[in-house]
Amino acid sequence: MVVALLSFSLAADCIHADKPHYTISTDATYPPFDFQDKNNDYIGIDQDILKEIAKRENFTYTLKPMSFTSAAQLVANGQADGIIAGMAITDERKEVYDNSTPYYKTGVAWIVKKGSEIKSLKDLKGKTVALKTGTAASEYGKSLQKKYGFNIKYFNDTDTMYNDVVVGNSAATFEDMPVIQYAIKNGVKLKVMNANNPGNAGSYGFFVKKGANKELLASFNRGFASIKKDGTYDKIIKKYLGATQSTFTGSKKNNNSVLGILKANDGAFLKGLWLTIELTVLAIILASIWGVILGVMG
Ligand code: ASN
């Protein structure tokens, strides 16, 4: 009996030991990707994706929520195995990390307070812009600093950064389009200035330290392909956004009226109009010359 029990518990141990266990860091507050529910459990698009992939790929993990820079640092210096944190795939990051298949489209928004007098980036001259340390959106914001002459104030989390703009301490901020659109939908009093034209368009990925944790990365990619294929991924997106990816920048509804179509295609329309005018003038000149020649000959 004892022997039987012993061998059973040994077998159970073996099964458990077979399951890889990872440490995965995340951004503590980054809705709709990573945030806490009423019971302080971590939820969000990232968290649901990760949970589902772990189940299918048969691994377990300990989640480490913290500020985004610390979370990214933890993976870069090998203290965590992977990071999922609404983290954009960028060329600079490819130097430090290996990334998964892209799992969500993103791009950078520039944002002001509702009713703000700031109408263009030029109006930011001498003003303060709030950025979140270590993010792709902050790199983008920083790249515009010289040109537009604003000052930068750094924050460690998105909520405090938003708040600085809402109360009027900072004149603007830069954050990822899906993240700010979700916040606005949920009542944050901010306005996106480039809804149809996000900066540095790209995608989110899951990251491991470059050259390390190949097995975890492969598991993520395999698991992701599987949840994409059977519709689980779409269900997760719908759960948080009520829509699928294709409409995520759709703050503006499609306007199919004549005016709406003209507005949406104003660039092409003006170009076409200009070409028509040029051709008409040229035709009139050529016709006149031809007319004079014919007249003289007559
Ligand atoms: N979206 C940010 C980035 O890609 C990460 C974050 O703020 N959680 O840098």
PDB file of C-alpha atoms and ligand atoms in Angstrom:
ATOM      1  CA  MET A   1       0.000   0.000   0.000  1.00  0.00           C
ATOM      2  CA  VAL A   2       2.730   2.388   1.096  1.00  0.00           C
ATOM      3  CA  VAL A   3       4.767   1.460  -1.929  1.00  0.00           C
ATOM      4  CA  ALA A   4       1.776   2.033  -4.165  1.00  0.00           C
ATOM      5  CA  LEU A   5       1.117   5.458  -2.631  1.00  0.00           C
ATOM      6  CA  LEU A   6       4.781   6.362  -2.884  1.00  0.00           C
ATOM      7  CA  SER A   7       4.992   5.439  -6.525  1.00  0.00           C
ATOM      8  CA  PHE A   8       1.755   7.309  -7.229  1.00  0.00           C
ATOM      9  CA  SER A   9       3.065  10.497  -5.598  1.00  0.00           C
ATOM     10  CA  LEU A  10       6.377  10.101  -7.441  1.00  0.00           C
ATOM     11  CA  ALA A  11       4.496   9.776 -10.725  1.00  0.00           C
ATOM     12  CA  ALA A  12       2.433  12.870  -9.896  1.00  0.00           C
ATOM     13  CA  ASP A  13       5.629  14.766  -9.121  1.00  0.00           C
ATOM     14  CA  CYS A  14       7.108  13.725 -12.417  1.00  0.00           C
ATOM     15  CA  ILE A  15       4.071  14.942 -14.338  1.00  0.00           C
ATOM     16  CA  HIS A  16       4.268  18.249 -12.534  1.00  0.00           C
ATOM     17  CA  ALA A  17       8.010  18.524 -13.066  1.00  0.00           C
ATOM     18  CA  ASP A  18       7.419  17.933 -16.772  1.00  0.00           C
ATOM     19  CA  LYS A  19       5.432  21.110 -16.989  1.00  0.00           C
ATOM     20  CA  PRO A  20       7.722  24.067 -17.520  1.00  0.00           C
ATOM     21  CA  HIS A  21       7.176  26.967 -15.128  1.00  0.00           C
ATOM     22  CA  TYR A  22       7.994  30.521 -16.203  1.00  0.00           C
ATOM     23  CA  THR A  23       8.145  33.985 -14.684  1.00  0.00           C
ATOM     24  CA  ILE A  24       6.329  36.486 -16.855  1.00  0.00           C
ATOM     25  CA  SER A  25       6.359  40.220 -16.223  1.00  0.00           C
ATOM     26  CA  THR A  26       3.648  42.657 -17.201  1.00  0.00           C
ATOM     27  CA  ASP A  27       2.530  46.274 -16.947  1.00  0.00           C
ATOM     28  CA  ALA A  28       0.444  46.618 -13.760  1.00  0.00           C
ATOM     29  CA  THR A  29      -2.021  49.084 -15.320  1.00  0.00           C
ATOM     30  CA  TYR A  30      -2.483  49.037 -19.057  1.00  0.00           C
ATOM     31  CA  PRO A  31      -6.153  48.528 -19.887  1.00  0.00           C
ATOM     32  CA  PRO A  32      -7.559  46.945 -22.018  1.00  0.00           C
ATOM     33  CA  PHE A  33      -4.438  44.757 -22.194  1.00  0.00           C
ATOM     34  CA  ASP A  34      -3.362  44.376 -18.567  1.00  0.00           C
ATOM     35  CA  PHE A  35      -5.306  45.462 -15.482  1.00  0.00           C
ATOM     36  CA  GLN A  36      -7.007  44.180 -12.329  1.00  0.00           C
ATOM     37  CA  ASP A  37     -10.651  43.256 -11.811  1.00  0.00           C
ATOM     38  CA  LYS A  38     -12.648  43.830  -8.605  1.00  0.00           C
ATOM     39  CA  ASN A  39     -11.028  40.810  -6.980  1.00  0.00           C
ATOM     40  CA  ASN A  40      -7.550  42.109  -7.860  1.00  0.00           C
ATOM     41  CA  ASP A  41      -7.076  39.328 -10.400  1.00  0.00           C
ATOM     42  CA  TYR A  42      -5.166  40.280 -13.522  1.00  0.00           C
ATOM     43  CA  ILE A  43      -7.317  40.436 -16.627  1.00  0.00           C
ATOM     44  CA  GLY A  44      -7.195  42.051 -20.065  1.00  0.00           C
ATOM     45  CA  ILE A  45      -6.501  41.037 -23.647  1.00  0.00           C
ATOM     46  CA  ASP A  46      -2.865  40.110 -22.874  1.00  0.00           C
ATOM     47  CA  GLN A  47      -3.749  38.191 -19.734  1.00  0.00           C
ATOM     48  CA  ASP A  48      -6.535  36.196 -21.372  1.00  0.00           C
ATOM     49  CA  ILE A  49      -4.304  35.354 -24.332  1.00  0.00           C
ATOM     50  CA  LEU A  50      -1.483  34.241 -22.035  1.00  0.00           C
ATOM     51  CA  LYS A  51      -3.761  32.147 -19.828  1.00  0.00           C
ATOM     52  CA  GLU A  52      -5.261  30.363 -22.814  1.00  0.00           C
ATOM     53  CA  ILE A  53      -1.888  29.720 -24.442  1.00  0.00           C
ATOM     54  CA  ALA A  54      -0.436  28.360 -21.171  1.00  0.00           C
ATOM     55  CA  LYS A  55      -3.358  25.950 -20.889  1.00  0.00           C
ATOM     56  CA  ARG A  56      -2.963  24.699 -24.449  1.00  0.00           C
ATOM     57  CA  GLU A  57       0.819  24.547 -24.347  1.00  0.00           C
ATOM     58  CA  ASN A  58       0.858  22.949 -20.924  1.00  0.00           C
ATOM     59  CA  PHE A  59       3.037  25.374 -18.994  1.00  0.00           C
ATOM     60  CA  THR A  60       2.498  27.302 -15.761  1.00  0.00           C
ATOM     61  CA  TYR A  61       3.717  30.765 -14.857  1.00  0.00           C
ATOM     62  CA  THR A  62       4.091  33.325 -12.105  1.00  0.00           C
ATOM     63  CA  LEU A  63       2.928  36.776 -13.159  1.00  0.00           C
ATOM     64  CA  LYS A  64       4.971  39.818 -12.069  1.00  0.00           C
ATOM     65  CA  PRO A  65       2.997  43.052 -12.529  1.00  0.00           C
ATOM     66  CA  MET A  66       4.959  46.316 -12.166  1.00  0.00           C
ATOM     67  CA  SER A  67       5.772  49.523 -14.039  1.00  0.00           C
ATOM     68  CA  PHE A  68       6.389  48.935 -17.744  1.00  0.00           C
ATOM     69  CA  THR A  69      10.103  49.902 -17.684  1.00  0.00           C
ATOM     70  CA  SER A  70      10.810  47.597 -14.748  1.00  0.00           C
ATOM     71  CA  ALA A  71       8.889  44.779 -16.416  1.00  0.00           C
ATOM     72  CA  ALA A  72      10.884  45.163 -19.635  1.00  0.00           C
ATOM     73  CA  GLN A  73      14.146  45.477 -17.677  1.00  0.00           C
ATOM     74  CA  LEU A  74      13.420  42.277 -15.764  1.00  0.00           C
ATOM     75  CA  VAL A  75      13.370  40.297 -19.006  1.00  0.00           C
ATOM     76  CA  ALA A  76      16.367  42.118 -20.478  1.00  0.00           C
ATOM     77  CA  ASN A  77      18.521  41.154 -17.484  1.00  0.00           C
ATOM     78  CA  GLY A  78      17.222  37.598 -17.263  1.00  0.00           C
ATOM     79  CA  GLN A  79      15.212  37.899 -14.032  1.00  0.00           C
ATOM     80  CA  ALA A  80      11.990  37.060 -15.846  1.00  0.00           C
ATOM     81  CA  ASP A  81      11.473  34.669 -18.763  1.00  0.00           C
ATOM     82  CA  GLY A  82       9.052  36.715 -20.821  1.00  0.00           C
ATOM     83  CA  ILE A  83       6.968  39.862 -20.941  1.00  0.00           C
ATOM     84  CA  ILE A  84       3.452  40.546 -22.194  1.00  0.00           C
ATOM     85  CA  ALA A  85       2.547  44.195 -21.677  1.00  0.00           C
ATOM     86  CA  GLY A  86       1.003  45.764 -24.765  1.00  0.00           C
ATOM     87  CA  MET A  87       4.605  46.013 -25.916  1.00  0.00           C
ATOM     88  CA  ALA A  88       5.219  47.215 -29.450  1.00  0.00           C
ATOM     89  CA  ILE A  89       7.654  45.408 -31.745  1.00  0.00           C
ATOM     90  CA  THR A  90      10.306  47.986 -32.702  1.00  0.00           C
ATOM     91  CA  ASP A  91      13.727  47.781 -34.334  1.00  0.00           C
ATOM     92  CA  GLU A  92      15.475  48.950 -31.132  1.00  0.00           C
ATOM     93  CA  ARG A  93      13.775  46.202 -29.142  1.00  0.00           C
ATOM     94  CA  LYS A  94      14.836  43.561 -31.644  1.00  0.00           C
ATOM     95  CA  GLU A  95      18.416  44.245 -30.499  1.00  0.00           C
ATOM     96  CA  VAL A  96      17.595  43.219 -26.916  1.00  0.00           C
ATOM     97  CA  TYR A  97      14.672  40.814 -27.224  1.00  0.00           C
ATOM     98  CA  ASP A  98      13.202  38.146 -29.464  1.00  0.00           C
ATOM     99  CA  ASN A  99       9.533  38.715 -30.167  1.00  0.00           C
ATOM    100  CA  SER A 100       6.574  36.488 -30.930  1.00  0.00           C
ATOM    101  CA  THR A 101       4.184  36.653 -33.852  1.00  0.00           C
ATOM    102  CA  PRO A 102       2.487  40.070 -33.760  1.00  0.00           C
ATOM    103  CA  TYR A 103      -0.834  39.750 -31.926  1.00  0.00           C
ATOM    104  CA  TYR A 104      -2.417  43.223 -32.057  1.00  0.00           C
ATOM    105  CA  LYS A 105      -2.119  46.294 -34.277  1.00  0.00           C
ATOM    106  CA  THR A 106      -1.060  49.553 -32.702  1.00  0.00           C
ATOM    107  CA  GLY A 107       0.327  53.009 -33.441  1.00  0.00           C
ATOM    108  CA  VAL A 108       1.017  56.180 -31.491  1.00  0.00           C
ATOM    109  CA  ALA A 109      -1.659  58.782 -30.740  1.00  0.00           C
ATOM    110  CA  TRP A 110      -1.061  62.330 -29.629  1.00  0.00           C
ATOM    111  CA  ILE A 111      -3.568  63.419 -27.108  1.00  0.00           C
ATOM    112  CA  VAL A 112      -4.843  66.626 -25.486  1.00  0.00           C
ATOM    113  CA  LYS A 113      -7.464  67.498 -22.908  1.00  0.00           C
ATOM    114  CA  LYS A 114     -11.072  67.738 -24.161  1.00  0.00           C
ATOM    115  CA  GLY A 115     -11.722  71.361 -25.121  1.00  0.00           C
ATOM    116  CA  SER A 116      -7.998  72.178 -25.246  1.00  0.00           C
ATOM    117  CA  GLU A 117      -6.787  75.125 -27.281  1.00  0.00           C
ATOM    118  CA  ILE A 118      -3.961  73.045 -28.699  1.00  0.00           C
ATOM    119  CA  LYS A 119      -4.905  72.347 -32.301  1.00  0.00           C
ATOM    120  CA  SER A 120      -1.636  71.219 -33.854  1.00  0.00           C
ATOM    121  CA  LEU A 121       1.763  70.007 -32.709  1.00  0.00           C
ATOM    122  CA  LYS A 122       3.090  73.516 -33.397  1.00  0.00           C
ATOM    123  CA  ASP A 123       0.938  74.830 -30.546  1.00  0.00           C
ATOM    124  CA  LEU A 124       3.039  72.747 -28.123  1.00  0.00           C
ATOM    125  CA  LYS A 125       5.984  75.175 -28.305  1.00  0.00           C
ATOM    126  CA  GLY A 126       7.194  75.915 -24.766  1.00  0.00           C
ATOM    127  CA  LYS A 127       4.485  73.640 -23.260  1.00  0.00           C
ATOM    128  CA  THR A 128       4.932  70.451 -21.230  1.00  0.00           C
ATOM    129  CA  VAL A 129       4.259  67.027 -22.730  1.00  0.00           C
ATOM    130  CA  ALA A 130       3.691  63.996 -20.471  1.00  0.00           C
ATOM    131  CA  LEU A 131       5.416  60.742 -21.488  1.00  0.00           C
ATOM    132  CA  LYS A 132       5.664  57.277 -19.923  1.00  0.00           C
ATOM    133  CA  THR A 133       9.216  56.114 -19.255  1.00  0.00           C
ATOM    134  CA  GLY A 134      10.639  53.504 -21.593  1.00  0.00           C
ATOM    135  CA  THR A 135       7.707  53.168 -23.952  1.00  0.00           C
ATOM    136  CA  ALA A 136       7.580  53.201 -27.734  1.00  0.00           C
ATOM    137  CA  ALA A 137       5.098  56.109 -27.555  1.00  0.00           C
ATOM    138  CA  SER A 138       7.551  58.108 -25.438  1.00  0.00           C
ATOM    139  CA  GLU A 139      10.341  57.478 -27.957  1.00  0.00           C
ATOM    140  CA  TYR A 140       8.026  58.779 -30.654  1.00  0.00           C
ATOM    141  CA  GLY A 141       7.115  61.842 -28.582  1.00  0.00           C
ATOM    142  CA  LYS A 142      10.783  62.493 -27.822  1.00  0.00           C
ATOM    143  CA  SER A 143      11.629  62.352 -31.535  1.00  0.00           C
ATOM    144  CA  LEU A 144       9.309  65.341 -32.107  1.00  0.00           C
ATOM    145  CA  GLN A 145      10.618  67.427 -29.206  1.00  0.00           C
ATOM    146  CA  LYS A 146      13.262  69.394 -31.115  1.00  0.00           C
ATOM    147  CA  LYS A 147      11.012  70.186 -34.032  1.00  0.00           C
ATOM    148  CA  TYR A 148       8.105  71.427 -31.932  1.00  0.00           C
ATOM    149  CA  GLY A 149      10.033  72.828 -28.949  1.00  0.00           C
ATOM    150  CA  PHE A 150       8.126  71.314 -26.016  1.00  0.00           C
ATOM    151  CA  ASN A 151       9.353  70.197 -22.582  1.00  0.00           C
ATOM    152  CA  ILE A 152       8.995  66.600 -21.377  1.00  0.00           C
ATOM    153  CA  LYS A 153       7.791  65.301 -18.028  1.00  0.00           C
ATOM    154  CA  TYR A 154       8.115  61.550 -17.395  1.00  0.00           C
ATOM    155  CA  PHE A 155       5.681  59.238 -15.624  1.00  0.00           C
ATOM    156  CA  ASN A 156       5.856  55.585 -14.638  1.00  0.00           C
ATOM    157  CA  ASP A 157       2.292  54.648 -15.409  1.00  0.00           C
ATOM    158  CA  THR A 158      -0.329  55.562 -17.963  1.00  0.00           C
ATOM    159  CA  ASP A 159      -3.086  56.632 -15.518  1.00  0.00           C
ATOM    160  CA  THR A 160      -0.960  59.250 -13.728  1.00  0.00           C
ATOM    161  CA  MET A 161       0.263  60.479 -17.099  1.00  0.00           C
ATOM    162  CA  TYR A 162      -3.320  60.901 -18.399  1.00  0.00           C
ATOM    163  CA  ASN A 163      -4.282  62.679 -15.222  1.00  0.00           C
ATOM    164  CA  ASP A 164      -1.545  65.258 -15.618  1.00  0.00           C
ATOM    165  CA  VAL A 165      -3.118  66.265 -18.933  1.00  0.00           C
ATOM    166  CA  VAL A 166      -6.692  66.144 -17.622  1.00  0.00           C
ATOM    167  CA  VAL A 167      -5.876  68.548 -14.755  1.00  0.00           C
ATOM    168  CA  GLY A 168      -3.986  70.811 -17.148  1.00  0.00           C
ATOM    169  CA  ASN A 169      -0.403  70.460 -15.835  1.00  0.00           C
ATOM    170  CA  SER A 170       0.748  68.964 -19.136  1.00  0.00           C
ATOM    171  CA  ALA A 171      -0.588  70.209 -22.462  1.00  0.00           C
ATOM    172  CA  ALA A 172      -0.427  66.861 -24.272  1.00  0.00           C
ATOM    173  CA  THR A 173       0.688  63.248 -24.094  1.00  0.00           C
ATOM    174  CA  PHE A 174       1.606  60.381 -26.421  1.00  0.00           C
ATOM    175  CA  GLU A 175       0.165  56.904 -25.880  1.00  0.00           C
ATOM    176  CA  ASP A 176      -0.800  53.886 -27.984  1.00  0.00           C
ATOM    177  CA  MET A 177      -4.005  54.279 -30.026  1.00  0.00           C
ATOM    178  CA  PRO A 178      -5.904  51.210 -28.725  1.00  0.00           C
ATOM    179  CA  VAL A 179      -5.015  52.114 -25.134  1.00  0.00           C
ATOM    180  CA  ILE A 180      -6.146  55.755 -25.278  1.00  0.00           C
ATOM    181  CA  GLN A 181      -9.262  54.893 -27.281  1.00  0.00           C
ATOM    182  CA  TYR A 182     -10.288  52.424 -24.586  1.00  0.00           C
ATOM    183  CA  ALA A 183      -9.675  55.022 -21.861  1.00  0.00           C
ATOM    184  CA  ILE A 184     -11.765  57.655 -23.672  1.00  0.00           C
ATOM    185  CA  LYS A 185     -14.561  55.138 -24.193  1.00  0.00           C
ATOM    186  CA  ASN A 186     -14.470  54.594 -20.454  1.00  0.00           C
ATOM    187  CA  GLY A 187     -14.812  58.252 -19.561  1.00  0.00           C
ATOM    188  CA  VAL A 188     -11.284  59.736 -19.473  1.00  0.00           C
ATOM    189  CA  LYS A 189     -11.676  63.372 -20.592  1.00  0.00           C
ATOM    190  CA  LEU A 190      -9.036  63.384 -23.314  1.00  0.00           C
ATOM    191  CA  LYS A 191      -9.087  63.755 -27.078  1.00  0.00           C
ATOM    192  CA  VAL A 192      -7.017  62.020 -29.785  1.00  0.00           C
ATOM    193  CA  MET A 193      -5.676  64.438 -32.406  1.00  0.00           C
ATOM    194  CA  ASN A 194      -4.548  61.916 -35.044  1.00  0.00           C
ATOM    195  CA  ALA A 195      -7.153  59.145 -34.870  1.00  0.00           C
ATOM    196  CA  ASN A 196      -6.848  58.290 -38.562  1.00  0.00           C
ATOM    197  CA  ASN A 197      -3.134  58.741 -38.761  1.00  0.00           C
ATOM    198  CA  PRO A 198      -1.278  56.952 -35.938  1.00  0.00           C
ATOM    199  CA  GLY A 199       2.490  57.452 -35.694  1.00  0.00           C
ATOM    200  CA  ASN A 200       4.899  54.515 -36.068  1.00  0.00           C
ATOM    201  CA  ALA A 201       2.167  52.022 -36.891  1.00  0.00           C
ATOM    202  CA  GLY A 202       3.153  48.527 -35.794  1.00  0.00           C
ATOM    203  CA  SER A 203       2.064  45.618 -33.621  1.00  0.00           C
ATOM    204  CA  TYR A 204       2.281  44.239 -30.113  1.00  0.00           C
ATOM    205  CA  GLY A 205       4.253  41.098 -29.399  1.00  0.00           C
ATOM    206  CA  PHE A 206       5.272  38.815 -26.543  1.00  0.00           C
ATOM    207  CA  PHE A 207       9.005  39.150 -25.787  1.00  0.00           C
ATOM    208  CA  VAL A 208      11.815  37.020 -24.333  1.00  0.00           C
ATOM    209  CA  LYS A 209      15.449  37.990 -23.841  1.00  0.00           C
ATOM    210  CA  LYS A 210      17.376  37.738 -27.113  1.00  0.00           C
ATOM    211  CA  GLY A 211      18.693  34.211 -27.607  1.00  0.00           C
ATOM    212  CA  ALA A 212      17.030  32.891 -24.418  1.00  0.00           C
ATOM    213  CA  ASN A 213      13.825  30.985 -23.696  1.00  0.00           C
ATOM    214  CA  LYS A 214      13.362  29.699 -27.212  1.00  0.00           C
ATOM    215  CA  GLU A 215      10.980  27.025 -25.961  1.00  0.00           C
ATOM    216  CA  LEU A 216       8.683  29.578 -24.306  1.00  0.00           C
ATOM    217  CA  LEU A 217       8.636  31.732 -27.428  1.00  0.00           C
ATOM    218  CA  ALA A 218       7.838  28.720 -29.602  1.00  0.00           C
ATOM    219  CA  SER A 219       5.039  27.749 -27.184  1.00  0.00           C
ATOM    220  CA  PHE A 220       3.602  31.249 -27.359  1.00  0.00           C
ATOM    221  CA  ASN A 221       3.623  31.263 -31.148  1.00  0.00           C
ATOM    222  CA  ARG A 222       2.100  27.793 -31.396  1.00  0.00           C
ATOM    223  CA  GLY A 223      -0.535  28.610 -28.793  1.00  0.00           C
ATOM    224  CA  PHE A 224      -1.311  31.901 -30.477  1.00  0.00           C
ATOM    225  CA  ALA A 225      -1.808  30.235 -33.864  1.00  0.00           C
ATOM    226  CA  SER A 226      -4.184  27.804 -32.192  1.00  0.00           C
ATOM    227  CA  ILE A 227      -6.332  30.438 -30.426  1.00  0.00           C
ATOM    228  CA  LYS A 228      -6.442  32.486 -33.611  1.00  0.00           C
ATOM    229  CA  LYS A 229      -7.570  29.496 -35.650  1.00  0.00           C
ATOM    230  CA  ASP A 230     -10.461  28.377 -33.472  1.00  0.00           C
ATOM    231  CA  GLY A 231     -11.870  31.850 -32.833  1.00  0.00           C
ATOM    232  CA  THR A 232     -10.798  32.105 -29.171  1.00  0.00           C
ATOM    233  CA  TYR A 233      -8.634  35.146 -29.964  1.00  0.00           C
ATOM    234  CA  ASP A 234     -11.590  36.968 -31.573  1.00  0.00           C
ATOM    235  CA  LYS A 235     -13.736  36.121 -28.562  1.00  0.00           C
ATOM    236  CA  ILE A 236     -11.133  37.665 -26.228  1.00  0.00           C
ATOM    237  CA  ILE A 237     -10.940  40.868 -28.290  1.00  0.00           C
ATOM    238  CA  LYS A 238     -14.743  41.074 -28.405  1.00  0.00           C
ATOM    239  CA  LYS A 239     -14.955  40.569 -24.654  1.00  0.00           C
ATOM    240  CA  TYR A 240     -12.910  43.713 -24.002  1.00  0.00           C
ATOM    241  CA  LEU A 241     -13.634  45.894 -27.005  1.00  0.00           C
ATOM    242  CA  GLY A 242     -16.975  44.681 -28.282  1.00  0.00           C
ATOM    243  CA  ALA A 243     -15.425  44.579 -31.745  1.00  0.00           C
ATOM    244  CA  THR A 244     -12.741  42.767 -33.652  1.00  0.00           C
ATOM    245  CA  GLN A 245      -9.309  44.140 -34.527  1.00  0.00           C
ATOM    246  CA  SER A 246     -10.255  45.603 -37.877  1.00  0.00           C
ATOM    247  CA  THR A 247     -12.320  48.325 -36.236  1.00  0.00           C
ATOM    248  CA  PHE A 248      -9.894  49.229 -33.452  1.00  0.00           C
ATOM    249  CA  THR A 249      -9.008  52.622 -34.868  1.00  0.00           C
ATOM    250  CA  GLY A 250     -12.600  53.174 -35.877  1.00  0.00           C
ATOM    251  CA  SER A 251     -13.384  56.122 -33.620  1.00  0.00           C
ATOM    252  CA  LYS A 252     -14.885  57.715 -36.680  1.00  0.00           C
ATOM    253  CA  LYS A 253     -17.710  55.851 -38.387  1.00  0.00           C
ATOM    254  CA  ASN A 254     -17.501  55.326 -42.128  1.00  0.00           C
ATOM    255  CA  ASN A 255     -19.345  58.160 -43.785  1.00  0.00           C
ATOM    256  CA  ASN A 256     -20.676  57.051 -47.161  1.00  0.00           C
ATOM    257  CA  SER A 257     -22.427  60.307 -48.115  1.00  0.00           C
ATOM    258  CA  VAL A 258     -21.022  62.236 -51.103  1.00  0.00           C
ATOM    259  CA  LEU A 259     -19.500  64.789 -48.747  1.00  0.00           C
ATOM    260  CA  GLY A 260     -18.108  62.040 -46.515  1.00  0.00           C
ATOM    261  CA  ILE A 261     -16.454  60.298 -49.455  1.00  0.00           C
ATOM    262  CA  LEU A 262     -15.046  63.624 -50.713  1.00  0.00           C
ATOM    263  CA  LYS A 263     -13.690  64.385 -47.246  1.00  0.00           C
ATOM    264  CA  ALA A 264     -12.110  60.955 -46.826  1.00  0.00           C
ATOM    265  CA  ASN A 265     -10.430  61.235 -50.234  1.00  0.00           C
ATOM    266  CA  ASP A 266      -9.706  64.951 -50.267  1.00  0.00           C
ATOM    267  CA  GLY A 267      -6.039  64.434 -51.228  1.00  0.00           C
ATOM    268  CA  ALA A 268      -6.815  62.373 -54.324  1.00  0.00           C
ATOM    269  CA  PHE A 269      -9.771  64.604 -55.205  1.00  0.00           C
ATOM    270  CA  LEU A 270      -7.704  67.821 -55.139  1.00  0.00           C
ATOM    271  CA  LYS A 271      -4.919  66.205 -57.139  1.00  0.00           C
ATOM    272  CA  GLY A 272      -7.422  65.087 -59.782  1.00  0.00           C
ATOM    273  CA  LEU A 273      -9.062  68.517 -59.880  1.00  0.00           C
ATOM    274  CA  TRP A 274      -5.707  70.245 -60.370  1.00  0.00           C
ATOM    275  CA  LEU A 275      -4.728  67.882 -63.194  1.00  0.00           C
ATOM    276  CA  THR A 276      -8.078  68.518 -64.917  1.00  0.00           C
ATOM    277  CA  ILE A 277      -7.547  72.306 -64.736  1.00  0.00           C
ATOM    278  CA  GLU A 278      -3.995  71.978 -66.101  1.00  0.00           C
ATOM    279  CA  LEU A 279      -5.175  69.818 -69.019  1.00  0.00           C
ATOM    280  CA  THR A 280      -8.073  72.187 -69.779  1.00  0.00           C
ATOM    281  CA  VAL A 281      -5.794  75.248 -69.914  1.00  0.00           C
ATOM    282  CA  LEU A 282      -3.312  73.376 -72.099  1.00  0.00           C
ATOM    283  CA  ALA A 283      -6.130  72.248 -74.438  1.00  0.00           C
ATOM    284  CA  ILE A 284      -7.452  75.836 -74.746  1.00  0.00           C
ATOM    285  CA  ILE A 285      -3.962  77.166 -75.594  1.00  0.00           C
ATOM    286  CA  LEU A 286      -3.308  74.432 -78.166  1.00  0.00           C
ATOM    287  CA  ALA A 287      -6.772  74.870 -79.717  1.00  0.00           C
ATOM    288  CA  SER A 288      -6.242  78.658 -79.981  1.00  0.00           C
ATOM    289  CA  ILE A 289      -2.863  78.221 -81.691  1.00  0.00           C
ATOM    290  CA  TRP A 290      -4.389  75.680 -84.075  1.00  0.00           C
ATOM    291  CA  GLY A 291      -7.322  78.052 -84.702  1.00  0.00           C
ATOM    292  CA  VAL A 292      -4.964  80.968 -85.516  1.00  0.00           C
ATOM    293  CA  ILE A 293      -2.939  78.783 -87.914  1.00  0.00           C
ATOM    294  CA  LEU A 294      -6.091  77.604 -89.681  1.00  0.00           C
ATOM    295  CA  GLY A 295      -7.397  81.201 -89.796  1.00  0.00           C
ATOM    296  CA  VAL A 296      -4.173  82.586 -91.335  1.00  0.00           C
ATOM    297  CA  MET A 297      -4.056  79.766 -93.875  1.00  0.00           C
ATOM    298  CA  GLY A 298      -7.650  80.462 -94.780  1.00  0.00           C
TER     299      GLY A 298
HETATM  300  N1  ASN B   1       2.936  50.231 -25.265  1.00  0.00           N
HETATM  301  C1  ASN B   1       4.157  50.376 -24.532  1.00  0.00           C
HETATM  302  C2  ASN B   1       5.324  50.134 -25.486  1.00  0.00           C
HETATM  303  O1  ASN B   1       5.200  49.475 -26.469  1.00  0.00           O
HETATM  304  C3  ASN B   1       4.246  49.450 -23.360  1.00  0.00           C
HETATM  305  C4  ASN B   1       3.384  49.847 -22.189  1.00  0.00           C
HETATM  306  O2  ASN B   1       3.249  51.020 -21.900  1.00  0.00           O
HETATM  307  N2  ASN B   1       2.853  48.895 -21.498  1.00  0.00           N
HETATM  308  O3  ASN B   1       6.388  50.604 -25.243  1.00  0.00           O
END
